[in-house]
XYZ file of N, CA, C and O in Angstrom:
732
model
N 120.713 75.063 97.599
C 120.478 76.355 96.996
C 119.679 76.159 95.710
O 119.932 75.228 94.958
N 118.745 77.057 95.477
C 117.947 77.016 94.269
C 118.576 77.932 93.223
O 118.916 79.074 93.518
N 118.721 77.417 92.014
C 119.305 78.169 90.906
C 118.282 78.221 89.777
O 117.625 77.226 89.486
N 118.149 79.397 89.144
C 117.271 79.553 87.992
C 118.155 79.809 86.775
O 118.971 80.726 86.772
N 118.011 79.002 85.763
C 118.778 79.204 84.536
C 117.860 78.966 83.345
O 117.002 78.086 83.376
N 118.060 79.756 82.305
C 117.305 79.526 81.078
C 118.056 80.131 79.909
O 118.863 81.027 80.059
N 117.773 79.597 78.754
C 118.333 80.137 77.527
C 117.311 81.124 77.000
O 116.240 80.742 76.539
N 117.632 82.398 77.096
C 116.691 83.452 76.750
C 116.459 83.526 75.247
O 117.408 83.674 74.477
N 115.206 83.463 74.833
C 114.917 83.639 73.412
C 115.117 85.098 72.975
O 115.190 85.387 71.793
N 115.221 86.003 73.938
C 115.398 87.410 73.627
C 116.859 87.750 73.352
O 117.171 88.444 72.403
N 117.750 87.241 74.217
C 119.175 87.542 74.049
C 119.930 86.425 73.329
O 121.017 86.641 72.821
N 119.332 85.220 73.311
C 120.007 84.073 72.722
C 121.115 83.525 73.613
O 121.867 82.651 73.207
N 121.211 84.034 74.836
C 122.250 83.615 75.779
C 121.630 82.932 76.989
O 120.443 83.043 77.244
N 122.500 82.255 77.735
C 122.077 81.680 79.004
C 122.053 82.775 80.052
O 122.931 83.631 80.098
N 121.015 82.742 80.890
C 120.894 83.668 82.003
C 120.766 82.845 83.277
O 120.083 81.822 83.296
N 121.431 83.293 84.318
C 121.516 82.513 85.545
C 121.319 83.410 86.759
O 121.876 84.503 86.833
N 120.503 82.954 87.683
C 120.340 83.629 88.956
C 120.123 82.572 90.024
O 119.927 81.394 89.713
N 120.152 82.955 91.277
C 120.114 81.992 92.364
C 119.554 82.626 93.628
O 119.498 83.834 93.782
N 119.153 81.725 94.524
C 118.663 82.118 95.836
C 119.839 82.653 96.655
O 120.931 82.099 96.629
N 119.620 83.745 97.362
C 120.666 84.311 98.213
C 120.392 83.927 99.663
O 119.246 83.990 100.116
N 121.420 83.532 100.372
C 121.335 83.284 101.799
C 122.336 84.239 102.443
O 123.543 84.096 102.228
N 121.810 85.220 103.167
C 122.643 86.275 103.748
C 123.518 86.927 102.674
O 124.718 87.124 102.846
N 122.897 87.193 101.516
C 123.544 87.854 100.366
C 124.666 87.036 99.730
O 125.494 87.570 98.993
N 124.720 85.740 100.028
C 125.752 84.873 99.443
C 125.106 83.763 98.645
O 124.019 83.315 98.970
N 125.746 83.246 97.627
C 127.026 83.699 97.099
C 126.863 84.996 96.310
O 125.800 85.292 95.778
N 127.936 85.733 96.221
C 127.918 86.986 95.469
C 128.067 86.691 93.983
O 128.472 85.588 93.585
N 127.769 87.682 93.174
C 127.938 87.542 91.727
C 129.401 87.254 91.402
O 129.692 86.407 90.535
N 130.321 87.905 92.084
C 131.758 87.681 91.838
C 132.150 86.239 92.158
O 132.934 85.614 91.416
N 131.602 85.686 93.228
C 131.901 84.297 93.596
C 131.415 83.336 92.511
O 132.136 82.414 92.110
N 130.201 83.547 92.042
C 129.646 82.678 91.002
C 130.450 82.819 89.707
O 130.770 81.827 89.049
N 130.789 84.034 89.345
C 131.592 84.264 88.140
C 132.925 83.505 88.250
O 133.364 82.868 87.299
N 133.557 83.548 89.432
C 134.832 82.850 89.640
C 134.645 81.334 89.570
O 135.465 80.629 88.975
N 133.558 80.826 90.154
C 133.278 79.383 90.105
C 133.106 78.923 88.657
O 133.587 77.854 88.273
N 132.416 79.728 87.847
C 132.256 79.380 86.428
C 133.616 79.375 85.722
O 133.899 78.476 84.921
N 134.449 80.350 86.012
C 135.774 80.439 85.380
C 136.683 79.285 85.812
O 137.509 78.812 85.025
N 136.514 78.809 87.036
C 137.353 77.726 87.559
C 136.896 76.345 87.115
O 137.667 75.387 87.181
N 135.651 76.225 86.683
C 135.126 74.915 86.280
C 135.602 74.594 84.872
O 135.351 75.362 83.938
N 136.268 73.429 84.690
C 136.810 73.116 83.365
C 135.754 73.014 82.260
O 136.025 73.364 81.111
N 134.550 72.559 82.574
C 133.508 72.415 81.556
C 132.768 73.727 81.309
O 132.365 74.016 80.188
N 132.571 74.533 82.343
C 131.820 75.785 82.202
C 132.692 76.936 81.714
O 132.171 77.902 81.156
N 134.004 76.825 81.897
C 134.926 77.926 81.598
C 134.738 78.481 80.185
O 134.674 79.686 79.987
N 134.620 77.617 79.209
C 134.542 78.100 77.823
C 133.207 78.801 77.515
O 133.098 79.517 76.534
N 132.199 78.580 78.368
C 130.896 79.203 78.154
C 130.641 80.380 79.092
O 129.651 81.093 78.946
N 131.517 80.577 80.071
C 131.284 81.573 81.128
C 131.006 82.969 80.578
O 130.155 83.693 81.106
N 131.681 83.365 79.534
C 131.487 84.714 78.995
C 130.136 84.865 78.309
O 129.671 85.990 78.083
N 129.487 83.758 77.982
C 128.175 83.799 77.321
C 127.021 83.744 78.311
O 125.859 83.790 77.909
N 127.322 83.638 79.605
C 126.284 83.519 80.630
C 126.082 84.870 81.297
O 127.011 85.468 81.817
N 124.845 85.343 81.274
C 124.488 86.581 81.960
C 124.079 86.231 83.380
O 123.188 85.412 83.582
N 124.729 86.850 84.338
C 124.376 86.622 85.739
C 123.436 87.717 86.219
O 123.550 88.873 85.826
N 122.528 87.334 87.063
C 121.614 88.263 87.744
C 120.812 89.146 86.782
O 120.800 90.375 86.913
N 120.117 88.558 85.814
C 119.278 89.388 84.937
C 118.119 89.984 85.732
O 117.838 89.557 86.850
N 117.451 90.946 85.156
C 116.362 91.648 85.860
C 115.289 90.686 86.356
O 114.770 90.853 87.461
N 114.945 89.665 85.577
C 113.895 88.743 86.009
C 114.310 87.979 87.252
O 113.465 87.520 88.017
N 115.613 87.819 87.477
C 116.081 87.118 88.671
C 115.710 87.858 89.943
O 115.284 87.260 90.931
N 115.861 89.181 89.924
C 115.480 89.990 91.084
C 113.976 89.893 91.322
O 113.523 89.788 92.460
N 113.218 89.898 90.246
C 111.764 89.765 90.356
C 111.410 88.404 90.950
O 110.548 88.299 91.825
N 112.086 87.358 90.500
C 111.844 86.008 91.014
C 112.181 85.927 92.498
O 111.415 85.366 93.292
N 113.316 86.495 92.892
C 113.690 86.475 94.313
C 112.662 87.218 95.158
O 112.286 86.753 96.238
N 112.203 88.383 94.687
C 111.197 89.138 95.433
C 109.889 88.347 95.531
O 109.262 88.313 96.584
N 109.495 87.715 94.440
C 108.268 86.914 94.463
C 108.381 85.762 95.458
O 107.422 85.444 96.167
N 109.550 85.156 95.549
C 109.749 84.057 96.506
C 109.614 84.535 97.947
O 109.198 83.773 98.814
N 109.962 85.804 98.223
C 109.830 86.297 99.597
C 108.365 86.380 100.009
O 108.065 86.331 101.202
N 107.465 86.489 99.040
C 106.042 86.523 99.367
C 105.575 85.203 99.955
O 104.519 85.129 100.577
N 106.358 84.156 99.755
C 105.999 82.838 100.264
C 106.526 82.586 101.670
O 106.412 81.477 102.186
N 107.082 83.608 102.296
C 107.512 83.485 103.685
C 106.341 83.848 104.586
O 105.679 84.865 104.358
N 106.067 83.040 105.608
C 104.948 83.363 106.505
C 105.054 84.778 107.058
O 106.129 85.242 107.435
N 103.918 85.474 107.061
C 103.863 86.827 107.596
C 104.267 87.919 106.624
O 104.153 89.094 106.926
N 104.723 87.568 105.435
C 105.207 88.557 104.472
C 104.086 89.106 103.587
O 104.077 90.272 103.238
N 103.153 88.247 103.207
C 102.083 88.671 102.295
C 100.767 88.009 102.676
O 100.758 86.941 103.297
N 99.692 88.662 102.285
C 98.360 88.099 102.489
C 97.612 88.109 101.162
O 97.951 88.867 100.250
N 96.618 87.264 101.084
C 95.724 87.255 99.932
C 94.360 87.701 100.431
O 93.832 87.147 101.401
N 93.820 88.722 99.785
C 92.544 89.307 100.177
C 91.517 88.998 99.096
O 91.845 89.015 97.905
N 90.283 88.737 99.517
C 89.198 88.522 98.560
C 87.935 89.151 99.121
O 87.694 89.117 100.333
N 87.158 89.742 98.237
C 85.883 90.328 98.640
C 84.757 89.739 97.807
O 84.958 89.305 96.678
N 83.578 89.739 98.401
C 82.339 89.477 97.680
C 81.515 90.739 97.860
O 81.579 91.391 98.909
N 80.764 91.097 96.824
C 80.094 92.398 96.827
C 78.618 92.304 96.450
O 78.159 91.279 95.948
N 77.925 93.421 96.687
C 76.494 93.498 96.373
C 76.240 93.458 94.877
O 75.164 93.040 94.436
N 77.214 93.906 94.104
C 77.121 93.942 92.649
C 78.523 94.207 92.137
O 79.442 94.423 92.941
N 78.703 94.239 90.846
C 80.010 94.539 90.301
C 80.426 95.921 90.792
O 79.717 96.903 90.572
N 81.534 95.978 91.508
C 82.041 97.202 92.139
C 81.044 97.777 93.146
O 81.021 98.979 93.397
N 80.258 96.898 93.761
C 79.314 97.334 94.790
C 79.977 97.389 96.151
O 81.201 97.529 96.265
N 79.164 97.245 97.180
C 79.674 97.286 98.553
C 80.096 95.888 99.001
O 79.537 94.885 98.576
N 81.055 95.868 99.908
C 81.553 94.592 100.437
C 80.482 93.926 101.289
O 79.880 94.565 102.157
N 80.263 92.620 101.049
C 79.373 91.843 101.910
C 80.117 90.656 102.531
O 79.613 90.036 103.463
N 81.304 90.374 102.021
C 82.172 89.382 102.658
C 83.608 89.762 102.338
O 83.919 90.183 101.229
N 84.475 89.609 103.338
C 85.891 89.857 103.127
C 86.674 88.763 103.839
O 86.344 88.386 104.967
N 87.665 88.249 103.117
C 88.516 87.197 103.675
C 89.972 87.548 103.402
O 90.303 88.102 102.354
N 90.824 87.213 104.361
C 92.259 87.446 104.234
C 92.965 86.206 104.767
O 92.662 85.739 105.868
N 93.909 85.674 103.959
C 94.708 84.528 104.407
C 96.193 84.855 104.256
O 96.567 85.698 103.447
N 97.024 84.175 105.046
C 98.467 84.306 104.889
C 98.846 83.622 103.577
O 98.461 82.473 103.335
N 99.584 84.322 102.726
C 99.911 83.797 101.397
C 100.794 82.557 101.458
O 100.746 81.719 100.556
N 101.605 82.416 102.492
C 102.517 81.277 102.577
C 101.865 80.062 103.206
O 102.029 78.941 102.719
N 101.115 80.275 104.259
C 100.587 79.141 105.029
C 99.135 78.816 104.722
O 98.671 77.719 105.027
N 98.418 79.786 104.164
C 96.991 79.596 103.933
C 96.166 79.791 105.187
O 94.942 79.613 105.173
N 96.806 80.174 106.297
C 96.089 80.384 107.550
C 95.075 81.516 107.387
O 95.392 82.588 106.903
N 93.849 81.232 107.803
C 92.784 82.231 107.715
C 93.011 83.284 108.795
O 93.078 82.973 109.977
N 93.150 84.532 108.374
C 93.353 85.642 109.288
C 92.064 86.411 109.524
O 91.906 87.060 110.551
N 91.166 86.332 108.546
C 89.900 87.051 108.634
C 88.955 86.456 107.597
O 89.349 86.204 106.475
N 87.713 86.241 107.992
C 86.677 85.799 107.055
C 85.353 86.170 107.690
O 84.920 85.528 108.641
N 84.760 87.229 107.192
C 83.549 87.731 107.831
C 82.548 88.266 106.820
O 82.934 88.828 105.798
N 81.291 88.079 107.133
C 80.227 88.708 106.368
C 80.093 90.147 106.851
O 80.381 90.453 108.013
N 79.653 91.020 105.960
C 79.588 92.460 106.237
C 78.226 92.992 105.799
O 77.755 92.669 104.711
N 77.632 93.816 106.635
C 76.378 94.462 106.257
C 76.668 95.553 105.227
O 77.516 96.418 105.455
N 75.947 95.542 104.102
C 76.156 96.592 103.097
C 75.291 97.824 103.339
O 75.148 98.675 102.456
N 74.700 97.923 104.518
C 73.816 99.057 104.797
C 72.534 98.931 104.005
O 71.918 97.871 103.980
N 72.164 99.988 103.298
C 70.910 99.974 102.549
C 71.053 99.415 101.128
O 70.082 99.382 100.379
N 72.249 98.964 100.753
C 72.454 98.405 99.407
C 71.976 96.952 99.371
O 72.288 96.167 100.265
N 71.216 96.620 98.356
C 70.732 95.244 98.192
C 71.690 94.453 97.310
O 72.364 95.015 96.444
N 71.710 93.160 97.525
C 72.553 92.266 96.726
C 71.822 91.962 95.421
O 70.665 91.522 95.437
N 72.478 92.209 94.305
C 71.845 91.969 93.005
C 71.705 90.473 92.748
O 72.429 89.650 93.325
N 70.774 90.135 91.866
C 70.559 88.724 91.520
C 71.816 88.096 90.932
O 72.169 86.974 91.281
N 72.499 88.823 90.047
C 73.681 88.237 89.415
C 74.829 88.067 90.411
O 75.577 87.112 90.330
N 74.957 88.984 91.371
C 75.994 88.826 92.399
C 75.662 87.628 93.281
O 76.539 86.808 93.593
N 74.407 87.499 93.677
C 73.968 86.370 94.503
C 74.210 85.049 93.764
O 74.620 84.058 94.347
N 74.016 85.050 92.471
C 74.258 83.849 91.663
C 75.742 83.451 91.723
O 76.072 82.279 91.759
N 76.643 84.435 91.765
C 78.084 84.174 91.808
C 78.516 83.644 93.169
O 79.215 82.640 93.266
N 78.120 84.323 94.264
C 78.660 83.967 95.578
C 77.670 83.305 96.526
O 78.073 82.760 97.550
N 76.399 83.343 96.233
C 75.412 82.658 97.068
C 75.050 83.366 98.364
O 74.374 82.796 99.215
N 75.493 84.591 98.530
C 75.193 85.332 99.751
C 73.903 86.125 99.547
O 73.751 86.842 98.561
N 72.985 85.995 100.507
C 71.687 86.672 100.398
C 71.623 87.884 101.318
O 72.418 88.018 102.263
N 70.653 88.756 101.064
C 70.427 89.921 101.915
C 70.154 89.488 103.360
O 70.625 90.140 104.301
N 69.433 88.383 103.527
C 69.110 87.889 104.864
C 70.375 87.459 105.624
O 70.475 87.644 106.841
N 71.350 86.918 104.902
C 72.586 86.444 105.532
C 73.430 87.589 106.098
O 74.183 87.393 107.059
N 73.311 88.777 105.519
C 74.141 89.902 105.965
C 73.351 90.966 106.729
O 73.940 91.935 107.206
N 72.042 90.773 106.871
C 71.180 91.795 107.482
C 71.629 92.192 108.887
O 71.587 93.375 109.246
N 72.061 91.242 109.698
C 72.429 91.556 111.085
C 73.945 91.574 111.316
O 74.410 91.553 112.447
N 74.717 91.628 110.242
C 76.178 91.648 110.364
C 76.677 93.067 110.600
O 75.972 94.046 110.385
N 77.920 93.174 111.042
C 78.513 94.485 111.312
C 78.810 95.207 109.997
O 79.170 94.589 109.002
N 78.687 96.540 110.004
C 79.000 97.314 108.803
C 80.512 97.367 108.578
O 81.304 97.071 109.483
N 80.906 97.784 107.391
C 82.314 97.807 107.003
C 83.178 98.578 107.995
O 84.270 98.138 108.348
N 82.712 99.743 108.443
C 83.549 100.548 109.341
C 83.870 99.823 110.653
O 84.873 100.109 111.289
N 83.041 98.844 111.034
C 83.294 98.077 112.267
C 84.308 96.942 112.040
O 84.961 96.511 112.980
N 84.430 96.460 110.805
C 85.411 95.399 110.536
C 86.740 95.975 110.037
O 87.745 95.276 109.984
N 86.743 97.258 109.694
C 87.957 97.902 109.173
C 89.157 97.797 110.121
O 90.261 97.501 109.666
N 89.003 97.994 111.434
C 90.173 97.850 112.313
C 90.814 96.457 112.219
O 92.044 96.332 112.205
N 89.999 95.421 112.133
C 90.541 94.056 112.001
C 91.247 93.894 110.654
O 92.318 93.283 110.573
N 90.666 94.436 109.588
C 91.289 94.366 108.267
C 92.650 95.052 108.292
O 93.632 94.523 107.758
N 92.719 96.210 108.905
C 94.002 96.923 109.006
C 95.016 96.095 109.790
O 96.193 96.036 109.433
N 94.564 95.474 110.863
C 95.476 94.698 111.722
C 96.070 93.507 110.976
O 97.266 93.259 111.042
N 95.245 92.747 110.252
C 95.754 91.527 109.600
C 96.552 91.820 108.335
O 97.251 90.933 107.838
N 96.471 93.047 107.813
C 97.230 93.397 106.613
C 98.434 94.292 106.898
O 99.281 94.478 106.020
N 98.529 94.826 108.080
C 99.599 95.786 108.410
C 100.981 95.152 108.238
O 101.247 94.061 108.718
N 101.846 95.873 107.516
C 103.218 95.419 107.313
C 103.362 94.285 106.316
O 104.431 93.684 106.203
N 102.314 93.970 105.601
C 102.338 92.872 104.639
C 101.990 93.378 103.238
O 101.288 94.367 103.089
N 102.449 92.653 102.260
C 102.038 92.898 100.888
C 100.642 92.297 100.736
O 100.416 91.145 101.111
N 99.715 93.074 100.201
C 98.345 92.593 100.004
C 98.192 92.174 98.545
O 98.351 92.983 97.637
N 97.907 90.889 98.351
C 97.715 90.334 97.006
C 96.241 89.982 96.832
O 95.538 89.731 97.807
N 95.805 89.946 95.590
C 94.424 89.561 95.286
C 94.381 89.025 93.864
O 95.187 89.425 93.021
N 93.464 88.112 93.611
C 93.325 87.556 92.267
C 93.011 88.669 91.274
O 93.590 88.752 90.211
N 92.075 89.522 91.631
C 91.743 90.680 90.794
C 91.982 91.923 91.638
O 91.053 92.524 92.169
N 93.252 92.297 91.780
C 93.663 93.363 92.694
C 92.960 94.681 92.406
O 92.550 95.388 93.331
N 92.797 95.035 91.138
C 92.150 96.300 90.800
C 90.719 96.327 91.330
O 90.268 97.326 91.885
N 90.005 95.220 91.194
C 88.628 95.134 91.667
C 88.577 95.246 93.189
O 87.878 96.109 93.740
N 89.323 94.372 93.882
C 89.270 94.362 95.348
C 89.761 95.680 95.938
O 89.202 96.176 96.911
N 90.789 96.261 95.353
C 91.302 97.552 95.818
C 90.223 98.623 95.696
O 89.976 99.389 96.623
N 89.566 98.687 94.536
C 88.517 99.679 94.305
C 87.365 99.503 95.284
O 86.857 100.476 95.851
N 86.954 98.260 95.507
C 85.841 97.978 96.422
C 86.206 98.382 97.852
O 85.450 99.093 98.527
N 87.365 97.945 98.320
C 87.776 98.243 99.698
C 87.950 99.751 99.893
O 87.460 100.311 100.875
N 88.611 100.413 98.961
C 88.798 101.861 99.092
C 87.463 102.611 99.026
O 87.283 103.616 99.711
N 86.524 102.119 98.232
C 85.189 102.720 98.176
C 84.463 102.592 99.504
O 83.837 103.549 99.980
N 84.560 101.414 100.128
C 83.920 101.215 101.424
C 84.582 102.063 102.506
O 83.910 102.579 103.401
N 85.901 102.196 102.429
C 86.615 103.038 103.394
C 86.159 104.493 103.243
O 85.881 105.174 104.233
N 86.049 104.968 102.016
C 85.601 106.349 101.768
C 84.170 106.555 102.263
O 83.872 107.573 102.894
N 83.275 105.589 101.984
C 81.884 105.710 102.446
C 81.809 105.753 103.966
O 80.928 106.388 104.538
N 82.753 105.067 104.622
C 82.781 105.055 106.089
C 83.410 106.329 106.648
O 83.403 106.544 107.867
N 83.963 107.179 105.762
C 84.593 108.414 106.212
C 85.916 108.185 106.922
O 86.340 108.992 107.741
N 86.583 107.081 106.603
C 87.860 106.728 107.238
C 89.006 106.949 106.268
O 88.807 107.149 105.072
N 90.233 106.886 106.779
C 91.420 106.988 105.941
C 91.907 105.588 105.587
O 91.865 104.684 106.426
N 92.402 105.397 104.362
C 92.829 104.058 103.954
C 94.117 103.583 104.621
O 94.344 102.391 104.740
N 94.940 104.518 105.047
C 96.233 104.189 105.660
C 97.013 103.247 104.740
O 97.103 103.521 103.555
N 97.539 102.134 105.251
C 98.380 101.247 104.441
C 97.602 100.462 103.385
O 98.209 99.820 102.536
N 96.288 100.530 103.404
C 95.494 99.828 102.387
C 95.487 100.565 101.051
O 95.029 100.025 100.056
N 95.993 101.784 101.035
C 96.141 102.535 99.788
C 97.636 102.649 99.512
O 98.322 103.459 100.123
N 98.148 101.811 98.609
C 99.592 101.768 98.389
C 100.183 103.041 97.792
O 101.376 103.234 97.862
N 99.358 103.906 97.242
C 99.887 105.112 96.611
C 99.728 106.344 97.490
O 99.997 107.440 97.070
N 99.289 106.134 98.748
C 99.183 107.281 99.634
C 100.494 107.463 100.390
O 101.253 106.523 100.548
N 100.783 108.669 100.874
C 102.045 108.918 101.594
C 102.197 107.980 102.795
O 101.269 107.793 103.569
N 103.352 107.356 102.901
C 103.650 106.494 104.032
C 103.102 105.092 103.942
O 103.255 104.302 104.862
N 102.436 104.733 102.862
C 101.878 103.390 102.736
C 102.983 102.404 102.403
O 103.917 102.701 101.682
N 102.851 101.176 102.931
C 103.903 100.178 102.745
C 103.475 98.984 101.913
O 104.302 98.252 101.427
N 102.198 98.736 101.766
C 101.769 97.528 101.064
C 101.133 97.826 99.731
O 101.184 98.941 99.245
N 100.530 96.814 99.149
C 99.759 97.004 97.923
C 98.392 96.402 98.146
O 98.220 95.506 98.943
N 97.430 96.935 97.467
C 96.076 96.403 97.620
C 95.549 95.997 96.278
O 95.998 96.428 95.265
């Protein structure tokens, strides 16, 4: 079992949390174990169990389970331009789920964008447009948390391309009704 403990500079107390396996051990069990231990007993009242950061840590660890989360990355014609490459990998395994070049339609790739990613107009000229790769993007992200290094950027780019295609974002827009993931 993995246990997280630290002496909080905020509270000045020890805080303790742990990995749960089928919701065990419970907080009551851990509290009793501390009370029963001859060395820990005198400090047990000074230990905070299950602080808020512990729940955050446990949730973050679930992202490392295969199939739970993906990492999405886009390359664009310019800063906040159109998508010209999109890649999605499983966050736990690194397995490539999608990696494709995308035609930006009539938008040209700026010199500074080309300098960053090395993708030229010629490389994407005969590729499928965003609306044709959207079904695959939806499939590989469905039911998963979508993570990105610069989530605000990638979310804005993807949602912009979806809007230009006249499609609905569905689960790719985490703030829309019925959406389950984050972008």
